[in-house]
Coordinates of C-alpha atoms in Angstrom, one line a residue:
Chain A
M1 CA -17.8 -4.6 15.5
S2 CA -20.1 -7.6 15.1
N3 CA -21.2 -9.6 18.1
D4 CA -19.1 -12.4 16.7
Q5 CA -16.0 -10.4 17.1
S6 CA -16.5 -9.1 20.4
A7 CA -17.3 -12.5 21.8
S8 CA -14.0 -13.8 20.5
A9 CA -12.1 -11.1 22.0
P10 CA -12.5 -10.7 25.7
G11 CA -9.7 -8.8 27.1
S12 CA -6.0 -9.8 26.4
R13 CA -4.9 -12.6 24.2
R14 CA -3.3 -14.3 27.1
E15 CA -6.6 -14.6 29.1
R16 CA -8.3 -15.8 26.0
T17 CA -5.9 -18.6 25.3
R18 CA -6.3 -19.9 28.9
S19 CA -10.0 -19.7 28.8
S20 CA -10.8 -21.5 25.7
S21 CA -10.2 -25.3 25.6
A22 CA -10.2 -25.3 21.8
D23 CA -6.8 -23.3 21.8
P24 CA -3.3 -24.8 21.6
P25 CA -2.0 -25.6 25.1
D26 CA 1.0 -23.3 25.0
D27 CA 1.3 -19.7 23.7
A28 CA 1.5 -19.8 19.9
S29 CA 1.9 -16.5 18.2
I30 CA 1.0 -18.1 14.7
D31 CA -0.9 -21.4 14.3
I32 CA -1.6 -22.6 10.9
D33 CA -3.5 -25.8 10.2
G34 CA -3.8 -26.8 6.7
L35 CA -3.6 -23.5 4.8
E36 CA -4.5 -23.5 1.3
L37 CA -4.6 -20.5 -1.1
I38 CA -5.7 -20.8 -4.6
Y39 CA -5.9 -17.6 -6.7
G40 CA -8.8 -16.9 -9.0
D41 CA -6.9 -18.1 -12.0
G42 CA -6.5 -21.4 -10.4
T43 CA -2.8 -21.0 -9.3
A44 CA -2.2 -22.7 -6.1
A45 CA 0.2 -20.4 -4.3
V46 CA 0.0 -22.3 -1.0
R47 CA -0.9 -25.9 -1.2
R48 CA -0.9 -27.3 2.4
V49 CA 1.0 -25.4 5.1
D50 CA 0.9 -26.4 8.7
M51 CA 3.1 -24.3 11.0
R52 CA 3.4 -23.1 14.4
V53 CA 5.5 -20.1 15.7
A54 CA 5.9 -19.8 19.5
E55 CA 5.7 -16.6 21.3
G56 CA 9.0 -14.7 21.4
E57 CA 10.4 -16.7 18.6
F58 CA 12.6 -15.2 15.9
F59 CA 11.2 -17.4 13.0
G60 CA 12.5 -17.3 9.4
F61 CA 10.5 -18.3 6.4
L62 CA 12.7 -19.2 3.4
G63 CA 11.9 -20.4 -0.2
P64 CA 12.7 -19.6 -3.8
N65 CA 10.8 -16.6 -5.5
G66 CA 7.3 -17.6 -6.1
A67 CA 7.2 -20.4 -3.6
G68 CA 4.5 -18.8 -1.6
K69 CA 6.3 -16.8 1.1
T70 CA 4.6 -13.6 0.5
T71 CA 1.2 -15.2 0.0
T72 CA 1.5 -16.9 3.3
I73 CA 2.5 -13.7 5.0
K74 CA -0.4 -11.9 3.6
V75 CA -2.8 -14.5 4.7
L76 CA -1.3 -14.0 8.2
A77 CA -1.7 -10.1 7.9
T78 CA -5.3 -10.5 6.8
L79 CA -4.6 -9.2 3.3
L80 CA -5.6 -12.4 1.7
S81 CA -8.3 -14.8 2.8
P82 CA -7.3 -18.5 2.9
T83 CA -9.1 -20.7 0.6
A84 CA -9.0 -23.5 3.1
G85 CA -7.5 -24.2 6.5
E86 CA -7.5 -22.6 9.9
V87 CA -5.3 -19.7 10.5
R88 CA -4.8 -18.1 14.1
V89 CA -2.6 -15.2 14.7
N90 CA -2.2 -14.1 18.4
G91 CA -5.1 -16.4 19.1
F92 CA -7.5 -14.7 16.8
D93 CA -9.0 -16.3 13.7
V94 CA -7.8 -14.3 10.4
R95 CA -11.2 -15.0 8.9
T96 CA -13.6 -14.1 11.7
A97 CA -11.7 -11.5 13.7
P98 CA -9.5 -9.7 11.2
R99 CA -9.6 -6.4 12.9
D100 CA -8.2 -8.0 16.2
V101 CA -5.4 -9.7 14.2
R102 CA -4.6 -6.2 12.7
K103 CA -4.5 -4.5 16.0
S104 CA -2.1 -7.2 17.4
I105 CA 0.6 -7.3 14.5
G106 CA 3.0 -5.0 13.0
Y107 CA 3.5 -5.7 9.1
M108 CA 6.4 -4.6 7.0
A109 CA 5.6 -5.2 3.4
Q110 CA 8.3 -6.4 0.8
E111 CA 8.0 -2.9 -1.0
T112 CA 8.9 -0.1 1.3
S113 CA 5.7 1.6 2.2
I114 CA 5.8 5.2 3.4
D115 CA 4.2 8.3 2.4
P116 CA 6.9 10.3 0.6
E117 CA 5.3 13.6 0.9
L118 CA 5.1 13.4 4.6
T119 CA 8.2 13.9 7.0
A120 CA 9.5 11.1 9.0
E121 CA 7.8 12.3 12.0
E122 CA 4.6 12.8 10.3
N123 CA 4.7 9.2 8.9
V124 CA 5.2 7.8 12.3
R125 CA 2.4 10.0 13.8
F126 CA -0.1 8.8 11.2
A127 CA 0.7 5.3 12.1
C128 CA 0.3 6.1 15.8
E129 CA -3.2 7.6 14.9
A130 CA -4.1 4.7 12.6
Y131 CA -3.3 2.2 15.3
G132 CA -5.1 4.2 18.0
V133 CA -2.0 4.9 20.2
P134 CA -3.5 7.0 23.0
R135 CA -3.2 10.8 22.3
G136 CA -0.9 11.5 25.4
E137 CA 1.5 8.8 24.4
R138 CA 2.0 9.8 20.7
D139 CA 4.7 12.4 21.1
E140 CA 6.8 10.1 23.2
R141 CA 6.3 7.0 21.1
T142 CA 7.0 8.8 17.9
A143 CA 10.2 10.3 19.3
E144 CA 11.3 6.9 20.9
L145 CA 10.8 5.0 17.5
L146 CA 12.5 7.6 15.4
D147 CA 15.4 7.4 17.8
L148 CA 15.4 3.5 17.5
V149 CA 15.7 3.6 13.9
D150 CA 18.2 6.5 13.9
L151 CA 16.1 9.0 12.2
A152 CA 15.6 11.6 15.1
S153 CA 18.0 13.9 13.3
V154 CA 15.9 14.1 10.1
A155 CA 12.6 13.8 11.7
D156 CA 11.4 17.0 10.0
K157 CA 12.7 16.0 6.5
R158 CA 10.3 14.8 3.9
S159 CA 10.7 11.0 3.5
E160 CA 11.1 11.2 -0.3
E161 CA 14.5 12.6 0.3
F162 CA 15.7 9.6 2.1
S163 CA 18.0 6.8 1.0
G164 CA 16.6 3.3 0.5
G165 CA 18.0 2.2 3.9
M166 CA 16.4 5.2 5.6
K167 CA 13.1 4.5 4.1
K168 CA 13.3 1.0 5.2
R169 CA 14.0 2.0 8.7
L170 CA 11.2 4.5 8.8
D171 CA 8.9 1.8 7.3
A172 CA 10.0 -0.4 10.2
A173 CA 9.4 2.3 12.7
T174 CA 5.8 2.7 11.5
A175 CA 5.0 -1.0 11.9
L176 CA 6.0 -0.8 15.5
V177 CA 4.0 2.2 16.8
H178 CA 1.5 0.0 18.7
R179 CA 4.1 -2.2 20.3
P180 CA 2.7 -5.3 18.6
P181 CA 3.8 -8.6 20.1
L182 CA 4.2 -10.1 16.8
V183 CA 5.9 -8.4 13.7
F184 CA 6.0 -9.6 10.2
L185 CA 9.0 -8.6 8.0
D186 CA 8.7 -9.5 4.3
E187 CA 12.2 -9.2 2.9
P188 CA 13.2 -6.2 5.1
T189 CA 16.7 -5.8 3.8
T190 CA 16.4 -6.5 0.1
G191 CA 18.3 -4.0 -1.9
L192 CA 20.1 -2.5 1.2
D193 CA 23.9 -2.1 1.2
P194 CA 25.7 -4.3 4.0
Q195 CA 25.9 -1.3 6.4
A196 CA 22.3 -0.6 6.3
R197 CA 21.5 -4.2 6.5
N198 CA 23.7 -4.6 9.7
R199 CA 21.8 -1.8 11.2
L200 CA 18.4 -3.2 10.7
W201 CA 19.6 -6.6 11.9
E202 CA 20.5 -4.9 15.2
Y203 CA 17.0 -3.3 15.4
F204 CA 15.3 -6.6 14.8
E205 CA 17.6 -8.3 17.4
R206 CA 16.7 -5.7 20.0
L207 CA 13.1 -5.9 19.3
N208 CA 13.1 -9.5 19.6
E209 CA 15.0 -9.3 22.9
R210 CA 12.3 -7.1 24.2
G211 CA 9.9 -10.2 23.6
T212 CA 8.4 -9.5 20.2
T213 CA 7.9 -12.5 18.1
I214 CA 9.4 -12.1 14.7
F215 CA 8.3 -13.6 11.5
L216 CA 10.9 -12.9 8.7
T217 CA 11.2 -13.8 5.1
T218 CA 14.5 -13.2 3.4
Q219 CA 16.5 -14.0 0.3
Y220 CA 19.7 -13.7 2.4
L221 CA 20.5 -17.0 3.9
E222 CA 23.3 -15.3 5.9
E223 CA 20.6 -13.0 7.4
A224 CA 18.4 -16.1 8.3
D225 CA 21.4 -17.8 9.9
R226 CA 22.4 -14.8 11.9
L227 CA 18.9 -13.7 13.3
C228 CA 16.5 -16.7 13.3
E229 CA 16.2 -19.4 16.0
R230 CA 13.9 -21.6 13.8
L231 CA 13.5 -21.7 10.1
A232 CA 11.0 -23.2 7.6
V233 CA 11.5 -23.7 3.9
I234 CA 8.6 -23.5 1.6
L235 CA 8.8 -24.9 -1.9
D236 CA 6.0 -24.8 -4.4
G237 CA 3.5 -23.9 -1.6
E238 CA 4.5 -26.7 0.8
I239 CA 6.8 -26.7 3.8
V240 CA 9.6 -29.0 3.0
A241 CA 12.0 -28.4 5.9
D242 CA 11.7 -27.1 9.5
G243 CA 14.3 -26.7 12.2
S244 CA 17.0 -24.5 13.7
P245 CA 19.8 -23.4 11.3
A246 CA 22.1 -25.9 12.9
D247 CA 19.6 -28.7 12.5
L248 CA 19.1 -27.9 8.9
K249 CA 22.9 -27.8 8.2
R250 CA 23.2 -31.2 9.8
Q251 CA 20.7 -32.6 7.4
V252 CA 23.1 -31.6 4.6
G253 CA 25.3 -34.6 5.6
G254 CA 28.8 -33.5 6.3
D255 CA 31.1 -30.9 5.1
V256 CA 31.5 -29.4 1.7
L257 CA 34.7 -29.6 -0.4
D258 CA 34.7 -27.1 -3.2
I259 CA 37.2 -27.8 -5.9
E260 CA 38.2 -25.5 -8.8
L261 CA 39.3 -27.0 -11.9
Q262 CA 41.0 -25.9 -15.1
G263 CA 39.2 -26.7 -18.3
D264 CA 35.6 -26.9 -19.6
G265 CA 32.5 -28.8 -18.9
D266 CA 34.1 -31.9 -20.0
T267 CA 36.8 -31.7 -17.2
S268 CA 34.1 -31.1 -14.6
G269 CA 32.3 -34.1 -16.0
R270 CA 35.2 -36.3 -15.6
A271 CA 35.8 -34.9 -12.1
V272 CA 32.3 -35.6 -11.1
A273 CA 32.6 -39.2 -12.3
I274 CA 35.8 -39.7 -10.2
A275 CA 34.5 -38.2 -7.1
R276 CA 31.2 -40.4 -7.4
D277 CA 33.4 -43.5 -7.6
F278 CA 35.7 -42.4 -4.8
E279 CA 35.6 -45.1 -2.2
A280 CA 36.2 -42.8 1.0
F281 CA 32.9 -40.9 0.2
D282 CA 30.2 -43.5 0.2
D283 CA 27.4 -41.1 1.1
A284 CA 28.7 -38.1 -0.9
T285 CA 26.5 -35.6 -3.0
V286 CA 28.6 -34.3 -5.9
E287 CA 27.6 -31.5 -8.1
E288 CA 29.1 -29.6 -11.0
T289 CA 29.5 -25.9 -10.1
D290 CA 30.6 -22.8 -12.4
A291 CA 34.3 -23.3 -11.3
G292 CA 34.5 -27.1 -11.0
I293 CA 32.8 -29.4 -8.7
S294 CA 31.5 -29.5 -5.0
V295 CA 31.4 -32.6 -2.9
T296 CA 29.4 -33.0 0.2
A297 CA 30.3 -35.8 2.6
E298 CA 30.8 -36.6 6.2
T299 CA 34.3 -37.5 5.5
A300 CA 35.1 -34.5 3.4
R301 CA 37.7 -33.2 5.9
Q302 CA 39.5 -36.5 6.4
S303 CA 39.6 -37.7 2.8
G304 CA 39.4 -34.6 0.7
T305 CA 43.1 -34.6 0.0
D306 CA 42.9 -38.1 -1.2
L307 CA 40.3 -37.0 -3.7
L308 CA 42.5 -34.1 -4.9
V309 CA 45.3 -36.6 -5.4
A310 CA 42.9 -39.0 -7.3
L311 CA 41.9 -36.1 -9.6
R312 CA 45.6 -35.3 -10.3
D313 CA 46.4 -38.8 -11.3
A314 CA 43.6 -38.8 -13.6
G315 CA 45.1 -35.7 -15.3
V316 CA 42.5 -33.2 -14.0
I317 CA 44.2 -30.0 -13.1
V318 CA 42.9 -28.5 -9.7
T319 CA 43.5 -24.7 -9.5
G320 CA 41.9 -24.3 -6.0
F321 CA 40.1 -26.1 -3.2
N322 CA 38.3 -25.3 0.0
I323 CA 36.8 -27.4 2.8
R324 CA 34.1 -25.8 4.9
A325 CA 31.2 -26.4 7.1
P326 CA 27.9 -26.3 5.3
T327 CA 26.1 -23.1 5.2
L328 CA 22.3 -22.3 4.7
D329 CA 23.0 -21.9 1.0
D330 CA 24.0 -25.6 0.9
V331 CA 20.8 -26.4 2.8
F332 CA 18.8 -24.4 0.4
L333 CA 20.4 -26.0 -2.5
A334 CA 19.9 -29.5 -1.2
I335 CA 16.3 -28.8 -0.5
T336 CA 15.1 -26.7 -3.4
G337 CA 17.7 -27.7 -6.1
E338 CA 18.2 -23.9 -6.6
R339 CA 21.0 -21.5 -5.5
V340 CA 19.5 -18.4 -3.8
D341 CA 20.3 -15.4 -6.1
T342 CA 21.5 -13.1 -3.3
D343 CA 22.5 -10.2 -5.5
G344 CA 19.3 -10.2 -7.5
E345 CA 16.2 -8.0 -7.7
P346 CA 13.5 -8.0 -5.0
A347 CA 11.5 -11.0 -5.5
E348 CA 8.4 -10.9 -7.7
V349 CA 5.1 -10.6 -5.8
P350 CA 2.7 -13.2 -6.9
S351 CA -0.6 -11.5 -7.9
Chain B
M1 CA -21.5 -0.9 19.5
S2 CA -19.3 0.4 22.2
S3 CA -19.1 -2.8 24.4
P4 CA -16.3 -3.1 26.7
S5 CA -14.6 -5.3 24.2
A6 CA -14.6 -2.7 21.6
E7 CA -11.8 -1.1 23.8
S8 CA -10.1 -4.5 24.0
T9 CA -6.4 -4.2 24.8
V10 CA -3.9 -6.3 22.7
G11 CA -0.3 -6.6 23.8
G12 CA -1.2 -4.2 26.6
R13 CA -2.2 -1.4 24.4
T14 CA -5.6 0.3 24.1
A15 CA -6.3 -0.2 20.4
G16 CA -9.1 0.9 18.1
N17 CA -10.5 4.2 17.0
T18 CA -14.0 5.2 16.5
F19 CA -15.4 5.6 13.0
A20 CA -15.2 9.3 13.3
G21 CA -11.7 9.2 14.7
D22 CA -10.6 7.0 11.7
V23 CA -12.2 9.6 9.4
W24 CA -10.5 12.4 11.1
V25 CA -7.1 10.7 11.0
N26 CA -7.4 10.3 7.1
F27 CA -8.9 13.6 6.7
K28 CA -5.8 15.2 8.3
R29 CA -3.5 13.0 6.4
W30 CA -4.9 14.1 2.9
N31 CA -5.1 17.7 4.0
L32 CA -1.4 17.6 5.1
K33 CA -0.4 16.2 1.9
A34 CA -2.3 18.9 -0.2
V35 CA -0.6 21.6 1.9
R36 CA 2.7 19.7 1.2
N37 CA 2.0 20.0 -2.6
P38 CA 1.1 23.8 -3.1
F39 CA 2.0 23.2 -6.7
V40 CA -1.0 21.0 -7.3
L41 CA -3.2 23.4 -5.5
V42 CA -2.0 26.3 -7.5
V43 CA -2.1 24.5 -10.8
S44 CA -5.7 23.3 -10.3
L45 CA -6.7 26.8 -9.7
A46 CA -4.4 28.4 -12.2
Q47 CA -6.0 27.0 -15.3
P48 CA -9.5 28.0 -14.3
F49 CA -8.3 31.5 -13.3
I50 CA -6.5 31.8 -16.7
F51 CA -9.7 30.9 -18.4
L52 CA -11.6 33.4 -16.4
V53 CA -9.5 36.2 -17.3
L54 CA -8.7 35.4 -21.0
F55 CA -12.3 34.5 -21.7
T56 CA -13.8 37.6 -20.3
E57 CA -11.1 39.7 -22.0
V58 CA -11.1 38.0 -25.5
F59 CA -14.7 36.9 -25.7
G60 CA -16.2 39.5 -23.4
N61 CA -17.5 41.8 -26.1
V62 CA -18.6 39.1 -28.6
A63 CA -20.1 36.8 -26.0
G64 CA -21.7 39.4 -24.0
G65 CA -24.3 40.1 -26.6
A66 CA -25.4 36.4 -26.7
V67 CA -25.5 36.3 -23.0
S68 CA -27.7 39.4 -22.6
R69 CA -30.2 38.3 -25.4
G70 CA -31.0 35.3 -23.0
L71 CA -30.3 36.9 -19.6
P72 CA -30.8 40.8 -19.9
G73 CA -28.6 42.8 -17.6
V74 CA -26.0 40.1 -17.0
D75 CA -22.5 40.8 -18.2
Y76 CA -20.0 38.0 -19.4
T77 CA -18.0 38.0 -16.3
T78 CA -20.9 37.3 -14.0
F79 CA -22.2 34.7 -16.5
L80 CA -18.6 33.1 -16.6
V81 CA -17.7 32.8 -12.8
P82 CA -20.2 30.0 -12.0
A83 CA -18.8 28.0 -15.0
I84 CA -15.2 28.6 -13.7
A85 CA -16.4 27.4 -10.3
I86 CA -17.5 24.3 -11.8
Q87 CA -14.3 24.0 -13.7
V88 CA -12.2 24.2 -10.5
A89 CA -14.6 21.3 -9.1
L90 CA -13.8 19.2 -12.2
A91 CA -9.9 19.9 -12.1
S92 CA -9.6 19.3 -8.5
A93 CA -11.7 16.1 -8.3
V94 CA -9.2 14.5 -10.8
T95 CA -6.7 14.7 -7.9
S96 CA -8.8 12.2 -5.8
G97 CA -8.0 9.4 -8.4
I98 CA -4.4 10.4 -8.5
G99 CA -4.0 10.4 -4.7
L100 CA -5.3 6.8 -4.7
V101 CA -2.9 5.7 -7.3
N102 CA 0.0 7.3 -5.6
D103 CA -1.2 5.4 -2.5
I104 CA -1.3 2.0 -4.2
E105 CA 2.2 2.7 -5.8
N106 CA 4.0 3.8 -2.6
G107 CA 2.4 1.1 -0.6
M108 CA 0.3 3.3 1.7
F109 CA -2.9 1.7 0.4
E110 CA -1.8 -1.6 1.6
K111 CA -0.3 -0.2 4.9
V112 CA -3.8 1.2 5.6
L113 CA -5.4 -2.1 4.8
V114 CA -3.3 -3.9 7.4
S115 CA -4.2 -1.3 10.1
P116 CA -7.3 -1.7 12.2
M117 CA -8.9 1.4 10.7
N118 CA -12.4 1.0 9.3
R119 CA -12.0 1.0 5.6
T120 CA -15.2 3.1 4.8
A121 CA -13.9 5.7 7.1
V122 CA -10.6 5.7 5.4
F123 CA -12.2 6.6 2.1
V124 CA -14.7 9.0 3.7
G125 CA -11.9 10.8 5.3
K126 CA -9.9 11.0 2.1
T127 CA -12.9 12.2 0.1
A128 CA -13.8 14.7 2.9
A129 CA -10.3 16.3 2.5
E130 CA -10.7 16.6 -1.3
V131 CA -14.3 18.1 -0.9
F132 CA -12.8 20.5 1.6
R133 CA -10.2 21.6 -0.8
I134 CA -12.8 22.1 -3.6
A135 CA -14.8 24.3 -1.3
V136 CA -11.8 26.5 -0.6
Q137 CA -10.9 26.8 -4.2
I138 CA -14.5 27.7 -5.3
A139 CA -14.6 30.3 -2.6
I140 CA -11.3 31.6 -3.9
I141 CA -12.6 31.8 -7.5
L142 CA -15.8 33.4 -6.4
G143 CA -13.7 36.1 -4.5
L144 CA -11.5 36.7 -7.6
G145 CA -14.5 36.8 -9.8
V146 CA -16.2 39.4 -7.7
L147 CA -12.9 41.5 -7.7
L148 CA -13.0 41.2 -11.6
G149 CA -16.5 42.8 -11.5
A150 CA -19.0 39.8 -11.4
E151 CA -22.1 40.3 -9.6
L152 CA -23.4 37.6 -7.1
A153 CA -27.1 38.6 -6.9
T154 CA -27.7 36.4 -3.9
G155 CA -24.8 37.5 -1.8
V156 CA -22.9 35.5 0.8
V157 CA -25.8 32.9 1.1
G158 CA -25.5 32.5 -2.7
A159 CA -21.8 32.0 -2.5
A160 CA -22.4 29.1 0.1
G161 CA -24.9 27.8 -2.3
I162 CA -22.6 27.9 -5.4
I163 CA -19.9 26.0 -3.2
A164 CA -22.5 23.5 -2.2
V165 CA -23.5 22.9 -5.9
G166 CA -19.7 22.6 -6.7
I167 CA -19.4 19.9 -4.2
V168 CA -22.4 18.1 -5.2
F169 CA -21.2 18.3 -8.8
S170 CA -17.7 17.1 -7.9
M171 CA -19.0 13.7 -6.6
W172 CA -19.5 12.1 -9.9
F173 CA -16.2 13.0 -11.2
I174 CA -14.3 12.1 -7.9
A175 CA -15.9 8.8 -8.1
F176 CA -15.0 8.6 -11.8
S177 CA -11.2 9.4 -11.1
N178 CA -11.3 6.8 -8.5
V179 CA -12.7 4.3 -10.9
L180 CA -10.0 5.2 -13.4
A181 CA -7.3 4.8 -10.7
V182 CA -8.5 1.4 -9.6
L183 CA -8.8 0.1 -13.2
T184 CA -5.5 1.4 -14.5
R185 CA -3.5 1.5 -11.1
D186 CA -1.3 3.9 -13.1
Q187 CA -0.7 7.6 -12.4
E188 CA -0.1 8.7 -15.9
S189 CA -3.2 6.9 -17.3
T190 CA -5.3 8.3 -14.6
I191 CA -4.1 11.9 -15.2
I192 CA -4.5 11.7 -18.9
G193 CA -7.8 9.8 -18.9
A194 CA -9.4 12.4 -16.6
N195 CA -7.8 15.5 -18.1
L196 CA -8.5 14.5 -21.7
L197 CA -12.2 14.6 -20.7
Q198 CA -12.2 18.0 -19.1
L199 CA -12.1 20.3 -22.0
P200 CA -14.7 18.6 -24.1
L201 CA -17.0 18.5 -21.1
L202 CA -16.7 22.1 -20.5
F203 CA -17.0 23.3 -24.1
L204 CA -19.8 21.0 -25.0
S205 CA -21.9 22.6 -22.2
S206 CA -23.6 25.7 -21.2
A207 CA -20.4 26.8 -19.4
F208 CA -18.9 29.4 -21.8
L209 CA -21.8 30.5 -24.0
P210 CA -25.7 30.2 -23.9
L211 CA -26.7 26.9 -25.5
A212 CA -28.9 28.9 -28.0
A213 CA -25.7 30.4 -29.5
L214 CA -24.2 26.9 -30.1
P215 CA -24.7 24.4 -33.0
G216 CA -27.6 21.9 -32.7
W217 CA -25.3 18.9 -32.1
I218 CA -23.7 20.7 -29.1
Q219 CA -26.9 21.4 -27.7
T220 CA -27.9 17.9 -27.9
F221 CA -24.6 16.7 -26.2
A222 CA -25.0 19.4 -23.6
R223 CA -28.4 18.1 -22.5
L224 CA -26.4 14.7 -21.5
N225 CA -23.6 16.6 -20.1
P226 CA -23.3 16.7 -16.3
V227 CA -21.4 20.0 -16.6
T228 CA -24.5 21.8 -17.9
Y229 CA -26.5 20.8 -14.8
G230 CA -23.5 21.9 -12.5
V231 CA -23.0 25.2 -14.3
D232 CA -26.8 25.9 -14.7
A233 CA -27.5 25.3 -11.0
A234 CA -24.4 27.5 -10.0
R235 CA -25.4 30.3 -12.4
A236 CA -29.1 30.4 -11.4
I237 CA -27.8 31.2 -7.9
M238 CA -25.3 33.6 -9.2
V239 CA -28.0 35.6 -11.2
D240 CA -31.0 34.5 -9.1
E241 CA -33.0 33.5 -12.3
D242 CA -34.2 30.2 -14.0
V243 CA -31.3 29.7 -16.4
M244 CA -31.7 26.3 -17.4
T245 CA -32.6 25.6 -21.0
V246 CA -32.0 21.9 -21.4
L247 CA -35.0 21.1 -19.1
D248 CA -38.1 23.1 -18.8
V249 CA -39.3 22.9 -15.2
T250 CA -41.8 25.3 -13.8
A251 CA -43.0 23.7 -10.7
F252 CA -40.9 25.8 -8.5
D253 CA -40.2 29.5 -8.1
G254 CA -37.7 31.4 -10.2
A255 CA -34.1 30.2 -9.8
L256 CA -35.4 27.0 -8.1
N257 CA -36.7 25.9 -11.4
T258 CA -33.0 25.4 -12.3
I259 CA -31.5 24.5 -9.1
V260 CA -33.9 21.7 -7.9
P261 CA -33.8 19.6 -11.2
A262 CA -30.1 20.2 -11.7
V263 CA -29.1 19.3 -8.2
A264 CA -31.4 16.1 -8.3
A265 CA -29.7 15.2 -11.7
L266 CA -26.3 15.6 -10.2
V267 CA -27.0 13.7 -7.0
G268 CA -28.4 10.8 -9.0
L269 CA -25.2 10.9 -11.2
G270 CA -23.0 11.1 -8.0
V271 CA -24.8 8.0 -6.4
A272 CA -24.5 6.1 -9.8
F273 CA -20.7 6.7 -10.3
G274 CA -20.2 6.6 -6.4
A275 CA -21.7 2.9 -6.5
V276 CA -19.3 1.9 -9.1
A277 CA -16.3 3.5 -7.3
V278 CA -17.3 2.0 -4.0
S279 CA -17.7 -1.5 -5.4
L280 CA -14.3 -1.3 -7.2
L281 CA -12.7 0.1 -4.1
S282 CA -14.0 -2.5 -1.9
R283 CA -13.0 -5.2 -4.3
A284 CA -9.4 -3.6 -4.5
S285 CA -9.4 -3.8 -0.8
S286 CA -10.9 -7.0 -0.1
S287 CA -8.9 -9.9 0.9
D288 CA -10.8 -12.5 -1.2
V289 CA -8.5 -13.9 -3.9
R290 CA -10.0 -13.5 -7.3

């Protein structure tokens, strides 16, 4: 360890935050100021990101594939060095004190990372040793974590025999051996069945209740909605929205009226024109969907039926409709212009 | 080095191993993996062992004559055992790169990079486990060889010496297989790339027949072939004589005239290949975006 590092790491993080005037006044787990990351081939994966995550927060990081989510998380986990900007994790600079950052975070990569030749128990034990968990506590810690992720009964089985969900849970356990105050979860539930996903959600919630800050990226907006207190949306390497799920939904501007139509694109086109001219919806957003059209407006609930009548009068046949509160999917669509492909493949890793 | 801050607690936990501790953690993991994969252990022993038995049985009579012309009183089994020891080192060294590729593929490579372990210690521990396995395997081959009638002129000390030569020899090939691993990042390419080389390297060397009995072009190639130096050094210890024909060194005494130059050549080669492997590995684990 260099003198530099030892000088910047006196005792615990809390002491440090208080002792230095250069630090943010409150306890920030993550403090990103002007982060830029440009790959060797000139691709700007992250253009300019400023972001704070408070201690104890359950934070969600959303964005379409290739928007810069994984790149940002890799910078925070010291796997990539920022091209520009200042990044502090648990009070430590990722550039000058990477080892202190590594000691203080848990990281669960997008791709499940376990040693398939070792048993569940050996995987967790290796992580204990890698993170310097004191010898006397390893047995207990290993047992406790395997219990937490419901793998105690298969502790002595080789992990290559596990299902995808079990492997993910084991991976999560190995990221927690040193009881890190901050955990990164990069698409932790991608590719899992709903039951396995629900189980992982419960673990993450329990973890967060114990005071752990969680930084989550996900393709599933339902997941973000259920788990996260605060969200940020990244698009083309820049943060384009930030707030609680409820805040973001409010920004969509009203309720959503989905209308299914009989006929082809022509019909939908006519319906879109009618909805746009519809007087009761002066602030409406109207879009064509696969089944018909979708109208978002403050007065969607009150005046929705009038629009249906207007459509019928114009000879457009309505085969179904639904009025609902906006979801994060609508938020995402409004912000990024893209629907999230929730049943798709794991996101591509920019490299 | 061990200032109080090295033991700094993060999140209330004592964190941070020593360098030696990190080496040990990784040494244990790779040994555990080796034990979990007895198939790999057996296969990397089986082929050399089959060579040992088949060659002595099939070529013993024919080759014996060529051997005793150069080394009177040495039978073919005794001549062959040091070569098989080097073959074991070669076959086992390949698994180093394969282990690295597997780690990259199953995410353990990155998992280790985000851990606070010292990265040099991580690779030292892994390589130590591989070297340890090579030592055990050479010991087994020497034991089998003696059972088959080979004579080890220098006894137990000589056996330790042959194991040491095998380890020094394995360095360049361990490094080479890691270079293949980092460059291809693909298990099959690494296996094929490394295995394709093995037989030509063995046959175009002093391993199976005295060079004097081989065509001129092979003798030329053998002079540049690291296997020749590994085999000659091991064989010099086996028969306690100066057996090297590619270099004529007379500055030392007896077998040392082979051992010293051969080991020096192998160390140089190991350092050269090692430097390439280390630089590629540190690039692969660096956080700099390229």
